[in-house]
Tab-separated table of C-alpha atoms in Angstrom:
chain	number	residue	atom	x	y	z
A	1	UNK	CA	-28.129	23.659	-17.329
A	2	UNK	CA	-28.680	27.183	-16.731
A	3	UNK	CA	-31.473	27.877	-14.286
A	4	UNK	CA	-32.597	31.585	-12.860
A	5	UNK	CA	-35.493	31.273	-10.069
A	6	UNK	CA	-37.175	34.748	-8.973
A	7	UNK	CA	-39.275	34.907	-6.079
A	8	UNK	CA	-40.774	37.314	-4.038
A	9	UNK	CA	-43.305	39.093	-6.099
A	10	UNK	CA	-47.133	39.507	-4.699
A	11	UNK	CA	-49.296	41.788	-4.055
A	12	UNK	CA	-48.599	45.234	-2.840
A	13	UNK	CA	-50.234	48.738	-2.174
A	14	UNK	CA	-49.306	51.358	-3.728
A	15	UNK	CA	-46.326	53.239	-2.987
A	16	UNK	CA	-45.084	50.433	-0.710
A	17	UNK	CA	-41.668	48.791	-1.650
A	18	UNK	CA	-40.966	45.249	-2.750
A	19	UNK	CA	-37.435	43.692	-3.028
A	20	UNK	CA	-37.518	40.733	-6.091
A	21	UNK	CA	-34.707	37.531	-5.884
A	22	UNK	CA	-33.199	35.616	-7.881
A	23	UNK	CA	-31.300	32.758	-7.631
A	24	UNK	CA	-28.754	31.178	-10.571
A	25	UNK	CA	-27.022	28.168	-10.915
A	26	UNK	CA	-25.070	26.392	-13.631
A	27	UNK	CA	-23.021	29.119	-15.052
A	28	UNK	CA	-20.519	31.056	-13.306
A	29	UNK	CA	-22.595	34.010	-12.315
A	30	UNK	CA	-20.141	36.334	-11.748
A	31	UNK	CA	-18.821	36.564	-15.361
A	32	UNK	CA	-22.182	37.581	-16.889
A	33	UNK	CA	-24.015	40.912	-16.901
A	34	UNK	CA	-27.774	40.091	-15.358
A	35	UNK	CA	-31.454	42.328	-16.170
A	36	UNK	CA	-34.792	42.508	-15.412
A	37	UNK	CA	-37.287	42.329	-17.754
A	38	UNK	CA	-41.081	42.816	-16.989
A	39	UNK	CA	-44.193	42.321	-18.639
A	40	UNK	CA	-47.762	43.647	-17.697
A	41	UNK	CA	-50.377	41.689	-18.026
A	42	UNK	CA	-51.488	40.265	-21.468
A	43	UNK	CA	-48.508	43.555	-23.090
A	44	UNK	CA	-45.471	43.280	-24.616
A	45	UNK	CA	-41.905	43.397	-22.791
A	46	UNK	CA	-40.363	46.305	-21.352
A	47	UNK	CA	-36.357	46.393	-20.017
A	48	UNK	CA	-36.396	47.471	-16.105
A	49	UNK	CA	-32.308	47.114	-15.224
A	50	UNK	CA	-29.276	45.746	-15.774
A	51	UNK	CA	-26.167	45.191	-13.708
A	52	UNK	CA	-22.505	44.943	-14.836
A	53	UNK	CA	-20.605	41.866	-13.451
A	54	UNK	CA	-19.111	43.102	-10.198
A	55	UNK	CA	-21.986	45.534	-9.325
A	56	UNK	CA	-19.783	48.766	-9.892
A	57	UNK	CA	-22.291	49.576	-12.836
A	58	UNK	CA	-26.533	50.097	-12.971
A	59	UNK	CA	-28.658	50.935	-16.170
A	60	UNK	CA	-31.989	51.722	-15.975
A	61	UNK	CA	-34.857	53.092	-17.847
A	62	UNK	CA	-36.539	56.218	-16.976
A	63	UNK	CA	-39.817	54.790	-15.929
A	64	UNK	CA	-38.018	53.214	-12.759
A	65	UNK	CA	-34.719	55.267	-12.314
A	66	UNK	CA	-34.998	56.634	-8.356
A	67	UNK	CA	-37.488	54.431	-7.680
A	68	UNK	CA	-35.839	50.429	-8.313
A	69	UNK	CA	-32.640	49.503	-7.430
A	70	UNK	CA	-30.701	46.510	-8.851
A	71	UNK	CA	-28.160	44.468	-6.961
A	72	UNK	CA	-26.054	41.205	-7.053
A	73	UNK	CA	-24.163	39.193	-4.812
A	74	UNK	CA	-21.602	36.896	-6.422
A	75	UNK	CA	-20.649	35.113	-3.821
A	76	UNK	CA	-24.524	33.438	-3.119
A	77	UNK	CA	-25.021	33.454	-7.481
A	78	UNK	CA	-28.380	35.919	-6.530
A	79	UNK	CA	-29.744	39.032	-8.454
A	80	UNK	CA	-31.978	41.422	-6.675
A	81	UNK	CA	-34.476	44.345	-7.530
A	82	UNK	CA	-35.292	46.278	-4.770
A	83	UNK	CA	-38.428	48.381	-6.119
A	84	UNK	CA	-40.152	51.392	-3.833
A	85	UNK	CA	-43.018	53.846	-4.237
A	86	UNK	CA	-44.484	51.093	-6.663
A	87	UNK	CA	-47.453	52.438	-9.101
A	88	UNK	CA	-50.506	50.320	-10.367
A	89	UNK	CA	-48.341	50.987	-13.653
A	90	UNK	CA	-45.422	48.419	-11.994
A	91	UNK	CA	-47.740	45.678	-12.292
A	92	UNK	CA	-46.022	42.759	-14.295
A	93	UNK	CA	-44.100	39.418	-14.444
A	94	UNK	CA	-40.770	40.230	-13.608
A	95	UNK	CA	-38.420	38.388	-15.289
A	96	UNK	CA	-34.607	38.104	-14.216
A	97	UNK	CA	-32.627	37.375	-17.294
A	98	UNK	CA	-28.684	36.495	-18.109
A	99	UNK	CA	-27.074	38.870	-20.538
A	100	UNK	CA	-25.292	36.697	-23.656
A	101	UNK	CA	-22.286	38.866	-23.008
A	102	UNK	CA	-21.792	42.926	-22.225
A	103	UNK	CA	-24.297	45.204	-21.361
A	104	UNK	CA	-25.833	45.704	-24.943
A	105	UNK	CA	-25.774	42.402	-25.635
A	106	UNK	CA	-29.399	39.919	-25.678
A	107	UNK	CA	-31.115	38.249	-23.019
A	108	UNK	CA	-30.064	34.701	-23.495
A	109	UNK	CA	-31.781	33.285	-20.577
A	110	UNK	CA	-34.921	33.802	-18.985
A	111	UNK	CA	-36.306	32.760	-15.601
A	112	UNK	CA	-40.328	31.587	-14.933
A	113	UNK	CA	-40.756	35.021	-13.702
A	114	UNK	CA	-42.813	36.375	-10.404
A	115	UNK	CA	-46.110	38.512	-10.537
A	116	UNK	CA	-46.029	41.637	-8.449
A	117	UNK	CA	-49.739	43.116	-8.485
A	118	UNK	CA	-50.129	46.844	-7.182
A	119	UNK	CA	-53.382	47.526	-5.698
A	120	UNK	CA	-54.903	48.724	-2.846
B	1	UNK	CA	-35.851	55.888	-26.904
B	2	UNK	CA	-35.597	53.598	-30.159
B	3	UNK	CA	-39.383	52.661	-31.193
B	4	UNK	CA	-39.339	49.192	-32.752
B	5	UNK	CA	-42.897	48.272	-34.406
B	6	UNK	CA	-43.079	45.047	-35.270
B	7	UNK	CA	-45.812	43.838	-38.182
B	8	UNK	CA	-48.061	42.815	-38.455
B	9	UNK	CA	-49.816	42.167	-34.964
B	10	UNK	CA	-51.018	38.893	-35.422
B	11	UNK	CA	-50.899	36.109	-38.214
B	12	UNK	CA	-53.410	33.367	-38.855
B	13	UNK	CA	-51.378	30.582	-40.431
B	14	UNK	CA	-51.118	26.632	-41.278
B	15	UNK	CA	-48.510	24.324	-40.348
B	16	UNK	CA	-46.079	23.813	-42.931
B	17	UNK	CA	-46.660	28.075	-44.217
B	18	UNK	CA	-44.048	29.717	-44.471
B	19	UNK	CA	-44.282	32.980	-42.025
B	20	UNK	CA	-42.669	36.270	-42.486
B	21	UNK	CA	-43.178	39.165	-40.017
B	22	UNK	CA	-41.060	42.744	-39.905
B	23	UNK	CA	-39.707	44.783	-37.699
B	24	UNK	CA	-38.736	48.427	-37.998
B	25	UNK	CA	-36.868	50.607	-36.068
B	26	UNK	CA	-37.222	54.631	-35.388
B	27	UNK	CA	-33.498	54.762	-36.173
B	28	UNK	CA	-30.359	53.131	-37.720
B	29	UNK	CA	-29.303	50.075	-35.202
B	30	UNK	CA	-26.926	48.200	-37.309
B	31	UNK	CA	-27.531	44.693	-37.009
B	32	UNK	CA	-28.190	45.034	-33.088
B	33	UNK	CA	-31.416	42.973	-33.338
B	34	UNK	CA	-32.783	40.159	-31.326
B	35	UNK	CA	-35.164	37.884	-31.895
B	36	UNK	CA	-36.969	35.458	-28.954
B	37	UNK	CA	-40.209	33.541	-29.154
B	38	UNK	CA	-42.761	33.554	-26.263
B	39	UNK	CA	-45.329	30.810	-25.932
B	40	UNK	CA	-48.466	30.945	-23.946
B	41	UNK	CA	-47.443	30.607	-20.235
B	42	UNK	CA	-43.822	30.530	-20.608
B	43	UNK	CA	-40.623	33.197	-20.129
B	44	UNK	CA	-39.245	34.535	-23.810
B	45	UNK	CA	-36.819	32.465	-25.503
B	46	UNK	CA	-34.030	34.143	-27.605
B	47	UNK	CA	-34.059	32.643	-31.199
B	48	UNK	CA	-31.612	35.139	-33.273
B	49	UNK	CA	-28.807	37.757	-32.421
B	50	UNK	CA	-26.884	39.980	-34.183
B	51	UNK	CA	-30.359	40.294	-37.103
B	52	UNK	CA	-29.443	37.027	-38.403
B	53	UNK	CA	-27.163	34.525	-36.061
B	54	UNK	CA	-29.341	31.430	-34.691
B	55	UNK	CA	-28.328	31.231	-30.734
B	56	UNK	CA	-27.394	27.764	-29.698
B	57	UNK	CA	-29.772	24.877	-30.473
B	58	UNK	CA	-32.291	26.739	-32.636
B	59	UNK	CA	-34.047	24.618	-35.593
B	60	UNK	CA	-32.852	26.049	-38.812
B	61	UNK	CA	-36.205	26.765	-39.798
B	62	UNK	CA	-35.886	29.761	-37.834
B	63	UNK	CA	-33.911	32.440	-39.977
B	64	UNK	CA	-33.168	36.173	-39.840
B	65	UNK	CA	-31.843	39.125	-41.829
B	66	UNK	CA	-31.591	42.744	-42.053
B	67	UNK	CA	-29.901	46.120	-41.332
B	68	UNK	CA	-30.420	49.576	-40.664
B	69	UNK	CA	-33.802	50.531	-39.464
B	70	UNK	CA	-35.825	47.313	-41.272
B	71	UNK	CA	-35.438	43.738	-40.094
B	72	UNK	CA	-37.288	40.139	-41.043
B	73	UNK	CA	-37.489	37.009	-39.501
B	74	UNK	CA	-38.841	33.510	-40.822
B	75	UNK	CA	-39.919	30.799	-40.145
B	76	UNK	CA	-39.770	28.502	-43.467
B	77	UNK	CA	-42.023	25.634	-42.450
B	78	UNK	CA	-44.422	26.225	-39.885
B	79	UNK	CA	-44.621	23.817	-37.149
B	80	UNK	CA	-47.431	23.420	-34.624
B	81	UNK	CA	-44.874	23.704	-31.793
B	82	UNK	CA	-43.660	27.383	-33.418
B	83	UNK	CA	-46.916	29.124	-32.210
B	84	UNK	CA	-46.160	31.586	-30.122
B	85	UNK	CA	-45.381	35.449	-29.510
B	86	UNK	CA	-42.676	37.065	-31.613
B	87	UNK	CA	-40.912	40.038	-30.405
B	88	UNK	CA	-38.063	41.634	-32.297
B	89	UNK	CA	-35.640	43.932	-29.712
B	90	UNK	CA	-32.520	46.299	-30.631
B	91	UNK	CA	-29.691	45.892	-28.470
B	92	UNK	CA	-27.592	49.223	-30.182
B	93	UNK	CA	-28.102	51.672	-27.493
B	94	UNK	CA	-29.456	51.627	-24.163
B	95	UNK	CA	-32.531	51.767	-23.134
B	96	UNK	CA	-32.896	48.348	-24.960
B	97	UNK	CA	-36.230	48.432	-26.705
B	98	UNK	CA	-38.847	45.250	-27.882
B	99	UNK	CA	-41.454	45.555	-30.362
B	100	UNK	CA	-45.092	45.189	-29.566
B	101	UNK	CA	-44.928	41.231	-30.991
B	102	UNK	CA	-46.784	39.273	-33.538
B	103	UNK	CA	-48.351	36.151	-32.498
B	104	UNK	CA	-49.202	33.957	-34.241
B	105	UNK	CA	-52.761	31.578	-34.876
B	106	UNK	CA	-53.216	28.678	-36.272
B	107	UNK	CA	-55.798	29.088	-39.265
């Protein structure tokens, strides 16, 4: 069964940093592009990164590229999002999600998701 | 960015109706649209690739079609457990971009 467990969200000031985790298990992680998806509170869903298989490749949206930085490490099946000078904007449910296939193809997992909150 | 706008906003329904809600998109994305289902508390859930392709173990009552810039989705008889949060999403070109949802009330 395919499982994806984020943690570290909470509750931040504003233009502090805050590095996301996630942790996946029954699938080989390696083979599968991974993303983060978010979702502010009581909106609709918004794409924040994706990651090739090995790492070599990054895609992000404009409203984070500079400031969030995604990252995997094969070897311990974890995703990361490392996200600085956050904005009361960056307040959401992150969600880390598996790719069905290549980069353009649909988020066929989801985890539970963590809530970062930016406020002073 | 692709805009996809999704109608309409919200549906009140009854179980067994059979629901139709649209999806549009600010520009031709082939059949590079996705489908998932949110309920109340939960992560998304990713019902239909591809505009019309159920992913693996989704009831048959779910169905989708369309090409281009206009896309539907259906549900053919309602079920209690099928309320919920649809978003549509294209997955042509990057940035990958969802629709603003239609949820769905029971009547």
């Amino acid at each position: 069964e395919v499982q994806l467990v984020e943690s570290g969200g909470g509750l931040v000031q504003p233009g502090r940093s805050l590095k996301l985790s996630c942790a996946a298990s029954g699938f080989t992680f390696s083979n599968y592009y991974m993303a983060w998806v978010r979702q502010a509170p009581k909106k609709g869903l918004e794409w924040v990164a994706t990651i090739s298989t090995s790492g070599s490749r990054t895609y992000y949206p404009d409203s984070v590229k500079g400031r969030f930085t995604i990252s995997r490490d094969n070897a311990k099946s974890s995703l990361y999002l490392q996200m600085n000078s956050l904005k009361s904007e960056d307040t959401a449910t992150y969600y880390c999600a598996r790719h069905a296939g290549i980069v353009s193809s649909p988020f066929a997992y989801w985890g539970q998701g963590t809530l970062v909150t930016v406020s002073s | 960015d692709i805009v996809m706008t999704q109608s309409p906003t919200s549906m009140s329904i009854s179980v067994g109706d059979r629901v139709t809600m649209n999806c549009k998109a600010s520009q031709n994305v082939g059949s590079n649209v996705d489908w998932y289902q949110q309920k109340t508390g939960q992560s998304p859930k990713l019902l239909i690739y591809k505009a019309s392709n159920r992913y693996t173990g989704v009831p048959d009552r779910f169905t989708g079609s369309g090409s281009g810039t206009d896309f539907t989705f259906t549900i053919s008889n309602m079920q209690a457990e099928d309320l919920a949060v649809y978003y549509c999403m294209q997955s042509n070109s990057y940035p990958p971009t969802f629709g603003g949802g239609t949820k769905l009330e029971l009547k």
